[in-house]
Amino acid sequence: MAGAAHCSLQAKRLLLDPKFEGYKLSLEPLACYQLGLDAAVAEVKLRDDQYTLDHMRAFGMYNYLHLDSWYQDNVYYVDQFGRVMNVSVTLDTALQKPREVFRLPTDLTAYDDRLCASIHFPSSTWVALSDGTGRLYLIKSGKRGNSASEKWEIVFNEELASPFIIAHSVSFVKSDVHSVAVLLLRVEKDELDIKGSGFHVTLEWLTIGERSKEGDHRYEVFKRRVLQGKSVPHYAAIEPSGDGLMIVSYKPFKFMHDEEDKSEESDDAKTTNEKKDPVYYWQQTEDVVTITVHIPQGITKDDIKVHFYPDNICVTLKDQPPVMEGKLYSSVDHESCTWIIREDKSLEISLIKKNEGPQWPELILGDTRGELIMDPSQCSEIAESLMHLTSEVMNPNPEKENPPCNAQELEECDAFLEDSASLCRFDGDTLKVTHVIHLGSNQYLFSVVVDPREMPCFCLRHDVDALLWQPHSDQPENMWEHVATFNALGYVQASKQDKKFMACAPDYSYAALCECLRRIFIYRQPTPLSTVLYNRKEGRQVGQVAKQLVTTLEANDPILGFQATSERLFVLTTKTLFLIKVNSGN
């Protein structure tokens, strides 16, 4: 990640509430409607050879319910007969049966190694669809959610090697050419990985564009790029312009180049890794810095030019470029500095420090061509000065007021398995990381599409809260904007050990999570009270309250899909689709 800009996420203080008092359990009933499915959802269970945590994250915890963010309250799923089924809600009390909008041409039951079918909506009239066998479809759908104008027509259909799921897709126009960029995710066997899990994760970034030949319009793969990493990304999304890619992952990803690039890269690596002898050596005491420079044959005393300045030095040999030149780490008494030629034909330069005592970590700022030589006495002094920072016992001085931090004192919900996750932005042309944010303990929670024309938002835990961030690829000065806060949600969700999916409303009015079976938890944003309520401990009136609601589904099948809109929650089980009315429409 050399050359990448190291950034940080700047939270908006106005969106934080340090006086948040917690959620009050509300017993208000939630209207819950259910639709029986004509055929079961096409669930694909993990095989015996899919045993790693990455397989579980990518495929075992897959969300089988797909929300069409371009059309409100429009969801899709694929059933066991390969039919893409749609539910479009306009009135909760008059729900229509799921309707078939497309049927996969492939007989899914004939494939033993298939993955779950996946759908993504790059625009209001385009659909990216995978059948789970390794085949990708680009479909022109017309205006979705309206049976009269909706007609799914395949415009691209190609086998792309091993099975994959669609992670993200975007539709854009450049130079009057329409293109669709699709991001495909695979977990593949890695024969070279002996010590690890034996698998790696690949993200294949395809750009499929329209090409016209003699009046024949067809879509072809224009560009193919592959990234590889050692963990399934929490978040991976292509920028709306198709120029870049953002990834949140525990372990870093890097682009895999073709053979020519690899050979060039290896040559560059060899050149870089060849160890070059230092141009000069230097030592120091409290008051003197001594520099030794090798003199090539044929160089006489008259060919050597040494110029001393209070903060700089310049050393040249004959007509060659300067051997040493630049700003010194600290000031010297330039009138007292000297140089001599020793018997072994080397140049020895003595610099008198202006400030005696402090050690110089480098001689010339930014110059790495020299090597510092430390004598044993200096090494032992440094080791002795650092001795107080190390100990072989947990608390060497128990009488001290502040003993060392003990990890066992942390609460379980404060412990993070992945404390080194990072957010990286890759450039599509240079294939290099341009921006990186080390997330540290800011645990990734979920992603949500607030505006389908923008990249998906991602939610991170910050202390006890959950903060929602909106990427802006076209705003370098404000690339990640803090748009909403869900108070204490970071702490609350950590206590739900059986949670499977998390989501929030696009208007930020509530957040929700579901367990593997039956139970749904909803956390509303604080709202003003219609009645007077007092805090008895502090004796003050409470102006607003945040409510927690819990609902239990009347089903014993596991939850396979979970999506939130501004008014409703959609919950998909094997044979039933549940609609929970959370907010009333305006």
XYZ file of C-alpha atoms in Angstrom:
586
model
C 0.000 0.000 0.000
C 2.983 2.273 -0.597
C 1.890 5.633 -1.960
C -1.665 5.303 -0.648
C -3.148 8.212 1.279
C -3.779 7.184 4.883
C -7.126 8.687 5.855
C -9.449 8.647 8.846
C -13.204 8.743 9.359
C -14.423 12.039 10.805
C -17.612 11.675 12.848
C -20.011 14.630 13.000
C -20.443 15.678 16.613
C -23.950 16.979 15.945
C -25.041 13.426 15.065
C -23.762 11.995 18.370
C -25.767 11.940 21.584
C -23.530 11.518 24.657
C -26.607 11.732 26.935
C -28.468 8.836 25.318
C -30.163 6.879 28.125
C -30.929 3.609 26.365
C -33.885 1.904 24.723
C -37.228 1.441 26.462
C -38.949 -1.856 25.703
C -42.247 -1.115 24.007
C -45.166 -3.524 24.018
C -46.996 -1.830 21.147
C -48.141 -4.467 18.638
C -46.625 -4.540 15.168
C -48.777 -5.549 12.219
C -47.273 -8.689 10.696
C -48.477 -10.139 7.395
C -47.359 -13.366 5.794
C -47.355 -14.798 2.304
C -47.091 -18.522 1.660
C -44.669 -19.363 -1.160
C -45.708 -21.612 -4.053
C -42.296 -23.296 -3.942
C -39.516 -23.300 -1.361
C -36.581 -20.890 -1.613
C -33.596 -22.319 -3.552
C -31.402 -22.664 -0.466
C -27.972 -24.223 -1.063
C -26.431 -25.749 2.037
C -22.679 -25.871 2.552
C -20.921 -29.022 1.315
C -18.399 -31.036 3.283
C -15.509 -29.371 1.428
C -16.812 -25.880 2.330
C -15.716 -25.963 5.935
C -13.895 -22.663 6.511
C -15.129 -19.480 8.166
C -14.920 -17.757 4.773
C -17.336 -20.301 3.253
C -19.740 -19.690 6.109
C -19.547 -15.900 5.740
C -19.884 -15.862 1.962
C -22.409 -18.662 1.397
C -23.677 -20.001 4.745
C -24.877 -16.550 5.879
C -26.065 -15.485 2.433
C -29.112 -13.199 2.267
C -31.538 -14.905 -0.132
C -33.916 -11.916 -0.209
C -32.937 -9.127 -2.635
C -34.258 -5.590 -2.211
C -34.711 -3.494 -5.350
C -33.715 -0.046 -4.069
C -34.799 1.644 -7.304
C -38.442 0.821 -6.530
C -39.733 1.108 -2.962
C -40.916 -2.065 -1.225
C -39.946 -4.344 -4.094
C -38.194 -7.635 -3.212
C -37.055 -10.707 -5.151
C -35.972 -14.268 -4.413
C -35.184 -17.411 -6.443
C -37.196 -20.583 -5.760
C -36.187 -24.219 -6.119
C -37.504 -24.350 -9.707
C -35.103 -21.589 -10.806
C -37.846 -18.955 -10.979
C -37.072 -15.353 -10.028
C -40.074 -14.341 -7.941
C -41.144 -10.784 -7.131
C -43.244 -9.266 -4.362
C -44.224 -5.631 -4.816
C -46.177 -4.056 -1.943
C -48.517 -1.117 -2.336
C -51.142 -1.994 0.300
C -50.405 -4.330 3.209
C -53.981 -5.493 3.533
C -54.157 -6.500 -0.141
C -50.976 -8.458 -0.694
C -50.547 -10.190 -4.025
C -49.007 -13.656 -4.392
C -45.338 -13.687 -5.479
C -45.193 -13.502 -9.277
C -42.641 -15.031 -11.633
C -40.645 -12.450 -13.624
C -37.895 -14.696 -15.035
C -36.930 -18.357 -15.197
C -33.304 -19.476 -15.260
C -32.585 -21.564 -18.371
C -30.289 -23.853 -16.356
C -31.529 -26.955 -14.534
C -30.025 -26.159 -11.148
C -30.567 -29.641 -9.722
C -28.084 -31.089 -12.243
C -25.126 -29.300 -10.590
C -23.630 -30.711 -7.399
C -21.062 -27.942 -6.876
C -23.341 -24.952 -7.436
C -23.672 -21.966 -5.126
C -26.774 -19.961 -4.293
C -28.275 -17.904 -7.116
C -27.632 -14.184 -6.680
C -29.254 -11.006 -8.009
C -28.160 -7.368 -8.108
C -29.822 -4.276 -9.583
C -27.257 -1.930 -11.207
C -29.944 0.461 -12.491
C -33.702 0.955 -12.713
C -33.858 -1.076 -15.955
C -30.940 -3.532 -15.690
C -30.421 -6.701 -13.637
C -27.281 -8.763 -13.014
C -28.114 -12.407 -12.292
C -26.055 -15.507 -11.465
C -27.477 -19.017 -11.376
C -24.748 -20.230 -9.010
C -23.138 -22.564 -11.568
C -20.636 -20.049 -12.945
C -22.883 -18.393 -15.541
C -23.569 -14.652 -15.544
C -26.651 -13.047 -17.099
C -27.172 -9.354 -17.849
C -30.864 -8.677 -18.247
C -32.746 -5.659 -19.542
C -35.857 -5.624 -17.408
C -37.820 -2.523 -18.351
C -39.528 -0.695 -15.494
C -39.682 -3.185 -12.660
C -42.524 -3.557 -10.177
C -45.069 -2.994 -12.945
C -46.241 -6.195 -14.633
C -47.423 -4.280 -17.712
C -44.031 -2.771 -18.630
C -41.735 -5.332 -17.014
C -40.177 -7.845 -19.380
C -36.838 -9.475 -18.578
C -34.706 -9.938 -21.707
C -31.217 -11.531 -21.680
C -28.610 -9.347 -23.451
C -25.463 -11.048 -22.100
C -25.043 -14.698 -21.148
C -21.633 -16.214 -20.554
C -19.980 -19.049 -18.620
C -17.267 -17.579 -16.380
C -15.336 -20.598 -15.083
C -16.015 -21.637 -11.478
C -19.212 -20.761 -9.526
C -19.512 -17.324 -7.927
C -21.955 -14.942 -6.276
C -22.534 -11.338 -7.345
C -21.179 -8.918 -4.742
C -22.104 -5.652 -6.481
C -22.817 -4.061 -9.874
C -23.225 -0.598 -11.409
C -24.483 0.757 -14.733
C -22.851 3.793 -16.370
C -22.285 5.535 -19.716
C -18.843 6.686 -20.899
C -18.094 8.169 -24.296
C -21.656 7.345 -25.369
C -21.053 3.645 -24.621
C -23.264 1.930 -22.033
C -21.429 -0.449 -19.673
C -22.243 -2.572 -16.659
C -19.494 -3.330 -14.122
C -20.032 -6.481 -12.036
C -18.079 -7.726 -9.024
C -17.993 -11.521 -8.604
C -16.904 -13.296 -5.412
C -15.374 -16.777 -5.180
C -13.731 -18.842 -2.435
C -11.176 -21.039 -4.184
C -8.796 -23.816 -3.227
C -5.214 -22.610 -2.745
C -2.690 -25.416 -3.133
C 0.195 -23.167 -2.065
C -1.440 -22.271 1.249
C -0.097 -25.002 3.513
C -0.208 -23.251 6.895
C -3.531 -21.414 6.478
C -7.051 -22.558 5.631
C -6.030 -23.849 2.198
C -8.368 -21.387 0.434
C -8.195 -17.836 -0.901
C -10.885 -15.340 -1.877
C -11.030 -13.761 -5.330
C -12.988 -10.738 -6.488
C -13.375 -10.616 -10.278
C -14.193 -7.141 -11.557
C -15.805 -7.318 -15.001
C -16.715 -4.397 -17.243
C -19.247 -5.462 -19.870
C -19.960 -2.903 -22.583
C -22.126 -2.462 -25.634
C -20.425 -3.023 -28.978
C -22.047 -2.273 -32.333
C -20.951 -4.100 -35.490
C -22.797 -3.496 -38.742
C -26.019 -2.657 -36.953
C -25.694 -5.615 -34.548
C -25.743 -4.440 -30.907
C -24.262 -6.883 -28.425
C -22.617 -6.786 -25.006
C -19.091 -8.154 -24.500
C -16.523 -8.262 -21.720
C -14.287 -5.210 -22.238
C -12.100 -5.470 -19.176
C -11.387 -8.160 -16.593
C -9.465 -7.582 -13.361
C -8.956 -10.005 -10.491
C -8.161 -9.241 -6.855
C -7.078 -11.851 -4.355
C -7.167 -11.886 -0.570
C -7.275 -14.244 2.404
C -10.652 -13.275 3.887
C -14.167 -12.656 2.590
C -14.718 -8.883 2.384
C -17.351 -7.400 4.677
C -18.061 -4.745 2.058
C -17.095 -4.522 -1.621
C -18.630 -1.980 -4.001
C -17.807 -0.425 -7.376
C -17.981 3.338 -7.689
C -20.945 4.683 -9.732
C -18.565 5.875 -12.470
C -16.913 2.454 -12.700
C -13.496 4.027 -12.040
C -12.753 2.585 -8.621
C -13.534 -0.028 -6.019
C -13.871 0.132 -2.225
C -13.318 -2.877 0.018
C -13.659 -3.372 3.770
C -11.851 -6.559 4.784
C -9.938 -8.165 7.614
C -6.992 -9.109 5.381
C -5.795 -6.991 2.423
C -6.618 -7.608 -1.219
C -4.284 -7.058 -4.173
C -4.665 -7.214 -7.932
C -3.380 -10.297 -9.735
C -1.606 -9.227 -12.937
C -1.194 -11.176 -16.151
C 2.037 -13.039 -17.048
C 3.774 -10.055 -18.713
C 3.078 -7.833 -15.738
C 4.262 -10.570 -13.403
C 7.626 -10.882 -15.195
C 8.093 -7.098 -15.126
C 7.107 -7.029 -11.466
C 9.572 -9.794 -10.586
C 12.377 -7.947 -12.420
C 11.563 -4.785 -10.478
C 11.481 -6.783 -7.262
C 14.903 -8.292 -8.017
C 16.350 -4.849 -8.656
C 14.819 -3.525 -5.452
C 15.871 -6.483 -3.351
C 19.496 -6.495 -4.537
C 21.394 -5.315 -1.511
C 23.507 -2.267 -2.266
C 26.521 -1.409 -0.172
C 26.057 1.778 1.852
C 27.634 4.894 0.313
C 28.854 5.980 3.745
C 28.956 4.784 7.380
C 28.468 6.956 10.436
C 28.857 6.777 14.210
C 28.015 9.202 16.969
C 28.792 10.092 20.551
C 27.111 12.726 22.704
C 29.010 15.551 20.989
C 30.553 14.239 17.732
C 29.271 12.543 14.574
C 31.942 10.681 12.596
C 31.352 9.828 8.924
C 33.436 7.442 6.818
C 33.300 7.531 2.993
C 35.162 5.108 0.704
C 37.419 6.907 -1.837
C 37.635 5.258 -5.295
C 41.006 4.764 -6.956
C 42.389 7.756 -8.806
C 40.829 10.311 -6.447
C 43.332 12.696 -4.887
C 43.021 15.179 -2.036
C 42.493 18.009 -4.511
C 39.491 16.174 -6.018
C 37.623 16.139 -2.685
C 35.304 19.029 -1.850
C 33.607 19.145 1.576
C 31.337 22.084 2.414
C 30.070 22.540 5.980
C 27.009 24.658 6.844
C 25.102 25.079 10.149
C 22.309 22.730 9.012
C 23.626 21.182 5.788
C 26.558 19.275 4.323
C 27.798 18.626 0.772
C 30.560 16.170 -0.179
C 31.719 15.702 -3.802
C 34.489 13.577 -5.319
C 35.992 15.069 -8.499
C 33.273 15.695 -11.147
C 30.854 13.040 -9.816
C 27.422 13.802 -8.310
C 27.534 14.613 -4.585
C 28.217 11.581 -2.380
C 26.407 13.324 0.494
C 24.163 16.337 0.250
C 21.208 17.565 2.238
C 19.854 18.871 5.500
C 21.329 17.392 8.673
C 19.083 16.002 11.394
C 20.285 18.709 13.783
C 22.532 21.755 13.740
C 26.352 21.549 13.910
C 29.173 23.966 14.737
C 30.244 24.197 11.098
C 33.408 26.211 11.832
C 34.740 23.400 14.050
C 33.955 20.531 11.641
C 36.936 18.850 9.963
C 37.843 16.130 7.461
C 40.969 14.016 6.827
C 42.090 11.165 4.545
C 42.990 8.099 6.571
C 45.708 5.575 5.807
C 43.178 3.054 4.415
C 42.308 5.576 1.674
C 38.961 6.554 3.216
C 37.550 9.988 3.927
C 36.747 10.687 7.588
C 34.492 13.623 8.416
C 33.911 14.905 11.950
C 30.781 16.944 12.713
C 30.579 18.777 16.043
C 27.017 18.741 17.403
C 25.682 22.116 18.433
C 23.397 20.490 21.031
C 25.301 17.851 22.971
C 23.542 14.756 24.281
C 20.559 13.799 22.078
C 21.087 10.863 19.722
C 20.417 11.415 16.010
C 18.083 8.788 14.486
C 19.350 9.743 11.004
C 22.205 11.770 9.584
C 20.738 13.486 6.515
C 16.948 13.829 6.440
C 15.424 11.376 3.962
C 18.785 9.880 2.878
C 18.816 6.080 3.226
C 22.189 5.483 1.522
C 24.136 5.526 4.778
C 24.406 3.018 7.611
C 24.613 3.797 11.327
C 27.172 1.771 13.254
C 26.589 1.513 17.006
C 29.262 0.319 19.407
C 28.350 -2.261 22.098
C 28.393 0.294 24.912
C 25.717 2.402 23.170
C 23.560 -0.685 22.581
C 23.716 -1.660 26.240
C 22.846 1.901 27.320
C 19.738 1.921 25.110
C 18.678 -1.530 26.326
C 19.082 -0.422 29.934
C 17.034 2.734 29.359
C 14.153 0.623 27.962
C 14.296 -2.050 30.672
C 11.550 -0.426 32.740
C 9.075 -0.947 29.890
C 9.377 -4.744 29.910
C 8.765 -7.439 32.499
C 8.346 -11.195 32.710
C 5.414 -10.920 35.144
C 1.937 -9.487 34.552
C 2.203 -6.785 37.228
C 5.746 -6.348 38.558
C 4.712 -3.558 40.928
C 1.322 -4.447 42.472
C 1.443 -1.450 44.845
C 1.238 0.920 41.918
C -2.137 2.698 41.634
C -2.703 1.892 37.943
C -1.774 -1.724 37.136
C -1.403 -2.780 33.485
C -4.611 -3.274 31.504
C -6.018 -6.751 31.965
C -7.941 -8.004 28.921
C -10.000 -10.251 31.194
C -11.639 -7.150 32.667
C -13.195 -6.277 29.285
C -16.798 -7.251 28.713
C -17.432 -9.927 26.094
C -19.175 -7.462 23.782
C -16.060 -5.222 23.818
C -13.822 -7.930 22.352
C -13.350 -7.907 18.595
C -12.104 -10.904 16.646
C -10.953 -8.693 13.787
C -9.146 -5.667 15.151
C -7.033 -5.019 12.067
C -9.717 -4.555 9.394
C -9.128 -1.833 6.819
C -11.065 0.138 4.225
C -9.209 0.451 0.903
C -10.042 2.337 -2.266
C -8.553 0.836 -5.471
C -8.103 2.758 -8.724
C -9.466 0.898 -11.749
C -6.743 2.130 -14.130
C -3.547 1.909 -12.067
C -4.850 -1.098 -10.066
C -3.282 0.401 -6.958
C -4.608 1.423 -3.540
C -5.168 5.191 -3.473
C -6.734 5.559 -0.006
C -6.608 3.379 3.082
C -8.288 3.638 6.486
C -7.271 1.308 9.313
C -10.523 0.644 11.145
C -8.955 -0.794 14.292
C -11.732 -1.553 16.769
C -14.452 0.013 14.580
C -16.226 -3.286 13.965
C -18.127 -3.642 10.684
C -21.853 -4.252 11.266
C -23.833 -4.102 7.998
C -24.363 -2.196 4.734
C -27.471 -0.526 3.319
C -28.414 1.273 0.096
C -29.758 4.713 0.979
C -29.592 6.183 -2.535
C -29.279 3.632 -5.378
C -27.349 6.189 -7.466
C -24.644 6.268 -4.770
C -22.465 3.522 -3.328
C -23.981 1.475 -0.477
C -23.515 2.912 3.008
C -21.634 0.852 5.590
C -22.229 0.837 9.326
C -19.352 0.630 11.832
C -19.285 0.375 15.581
C -17.759 3.440 17.258
C -17.481 2.885 20.992
C -21.059 1.827 21.920
C -22.790 3.517 18.980
C -23.240 2.410 15.376
C -22.315 5.072 12.802
C -23.474 4.985 9.191
C -21.016 6.175 6.512
C -21.855 7.189 2.939
C -18.959 6.917 0.437
C -18.647 9.776 -2.092
C -16.169 8.714 -4.760
C -16.497 12.065 -6.556
C -15.629 14.126 -3.454
C -11.945 13.573 -2.544
C -12.187 15.985 0.399
C -15.267 14.258 1.816
C -14.947 10.706 0.524
C -16.676 9.127 3.543
C -19.478 11.122 5.146
C -21.035 10.353 8.520
C -24.776 10.481 7.729
C -26.533 8.848 10.707
C -26.028 7.410 14.182
C -27.850 4.539 15.859
C -27.317 5.173 19.550
C -25.900 2.274 21.582
C -26.591 -0.165 18.724
C -22.947 -1.242 18.656
C -23.228 -2.354 22.271
C -26.730 -3.828 21.956
C -25.996 -5.983 18.898
C -22.934 -7.488 20.581
C -25.180 -9.089 23.196
C -27.276 -10.869 20.534
C -25.202 -14.016 20.103
C -27.676 -15.665 17.720
C -28.000 -12.701 15.344
C -27.878 -13.506 11.638
C -28.715 -10.323 9.686
C -28.730 -6.593 10.436
C -30.336 -3.752 8.463
C -31.661 -0.233 8.794
C -34.272 1.911 7.094
C -32.999 4.077 4.210
C -34.429 7.111 6.039
C -32.481 6.097 9.224
C -35.734 5.919 11.265
C -34.889 2.514 12.738
C -32.367 -0.317 12.764
C -33.248 -3.989 13.027
C -31.619 -7.360 13.496
C -32.888 -10.901 13.349
C -31.785 -14.134 14.945
C -31.414 -17.402 13.039
C -34.906 -18.427 14.138
C -38.101 -16.417 14.634
C -37.090 -13.375 16.708
C -36.766 -9.847 15.263
C -35.450 -6.844 17.231
C -36.271 -3.301 16.111
C -34.592 -0.167 17.508
C -36.309 3.120 16.731
C -34.594 6.491 16.751
C -35.561 8.753 19.696
C -38.923 10.461 19.148
C -40.732 13.219 21.141
C -43.218 12.069 23.773
C -46.905 12.907 23.627
C -47.173 12.634 27.431
C -45.089 14.089 30.270
C -42.381 11.734 31.568
C -39.897 12.419 34.358
C -36.517 10.886 35.180
C -36.973 10.093 38.860
C -33.234 9.842 39.578
C -32.421 13.293 38.194
C -35.823 14.890 38.721
C -36.031 16.272 35.202
C -38.517 15.937 32.379
C -37.642 13.549 29.549
C -38.302 15.049 26.130
C -37.892 11.981 23.906
C -37.535 8.220 24.142
C -35.968 5.575 21.927
C -38.009 2.373 21.765
C -37.036 -1.256 21.328
C -39.647 -3.597 19.842
C -39.501 -7.380 19.666
C -41.591 -9.583 17.434
C -41.652 -13.355 17.059
C -42.501 -14.974 13.742
C -45.015 -17.796 13.585
C -42.618 -20.132 11.805
C -40.101 -22.778 12.757
C -38.085 -22.570 9.535
C -34.745 -20.724 9.645
C -34.609 -17.125 8.450
C -32.958 -16.983 5.009
C -33.451 -13.327 4.037
C -33.863 -9.977 5.753
C -34.438 -6.528 4.198
C -35.596 -3.159 5.529
C -37.415 -0.280 3.833
C -38.603 2.973 5.370
C -41.996 1.471 6.229
C -41.553 -2.312 6.376
C -39.316 -5.200 7.274
C -39.258 -8.175 4.890
C -38.288 -11.516 6.427
C -37.884 -14.628 4.268
C -37.993 -18.206 5.562
C -37.917 -21.403 3.526
C -41.638 -21.346 2.695
C -42.972 -17.982 3.894
C -42.389 -14.266 3.337
C -43.249 -12.080 6.342
C -43.976 -8.334 6.144
C -43.695 -6.356 9.369
C -45.167 -2.858 9.325
C -42.691 -0.716 11.267
C -43.644 2.844 10.252
C -46.829 4.313 8.855
C -46.603 5.938 5.448
C -46.922 9.692 5.240
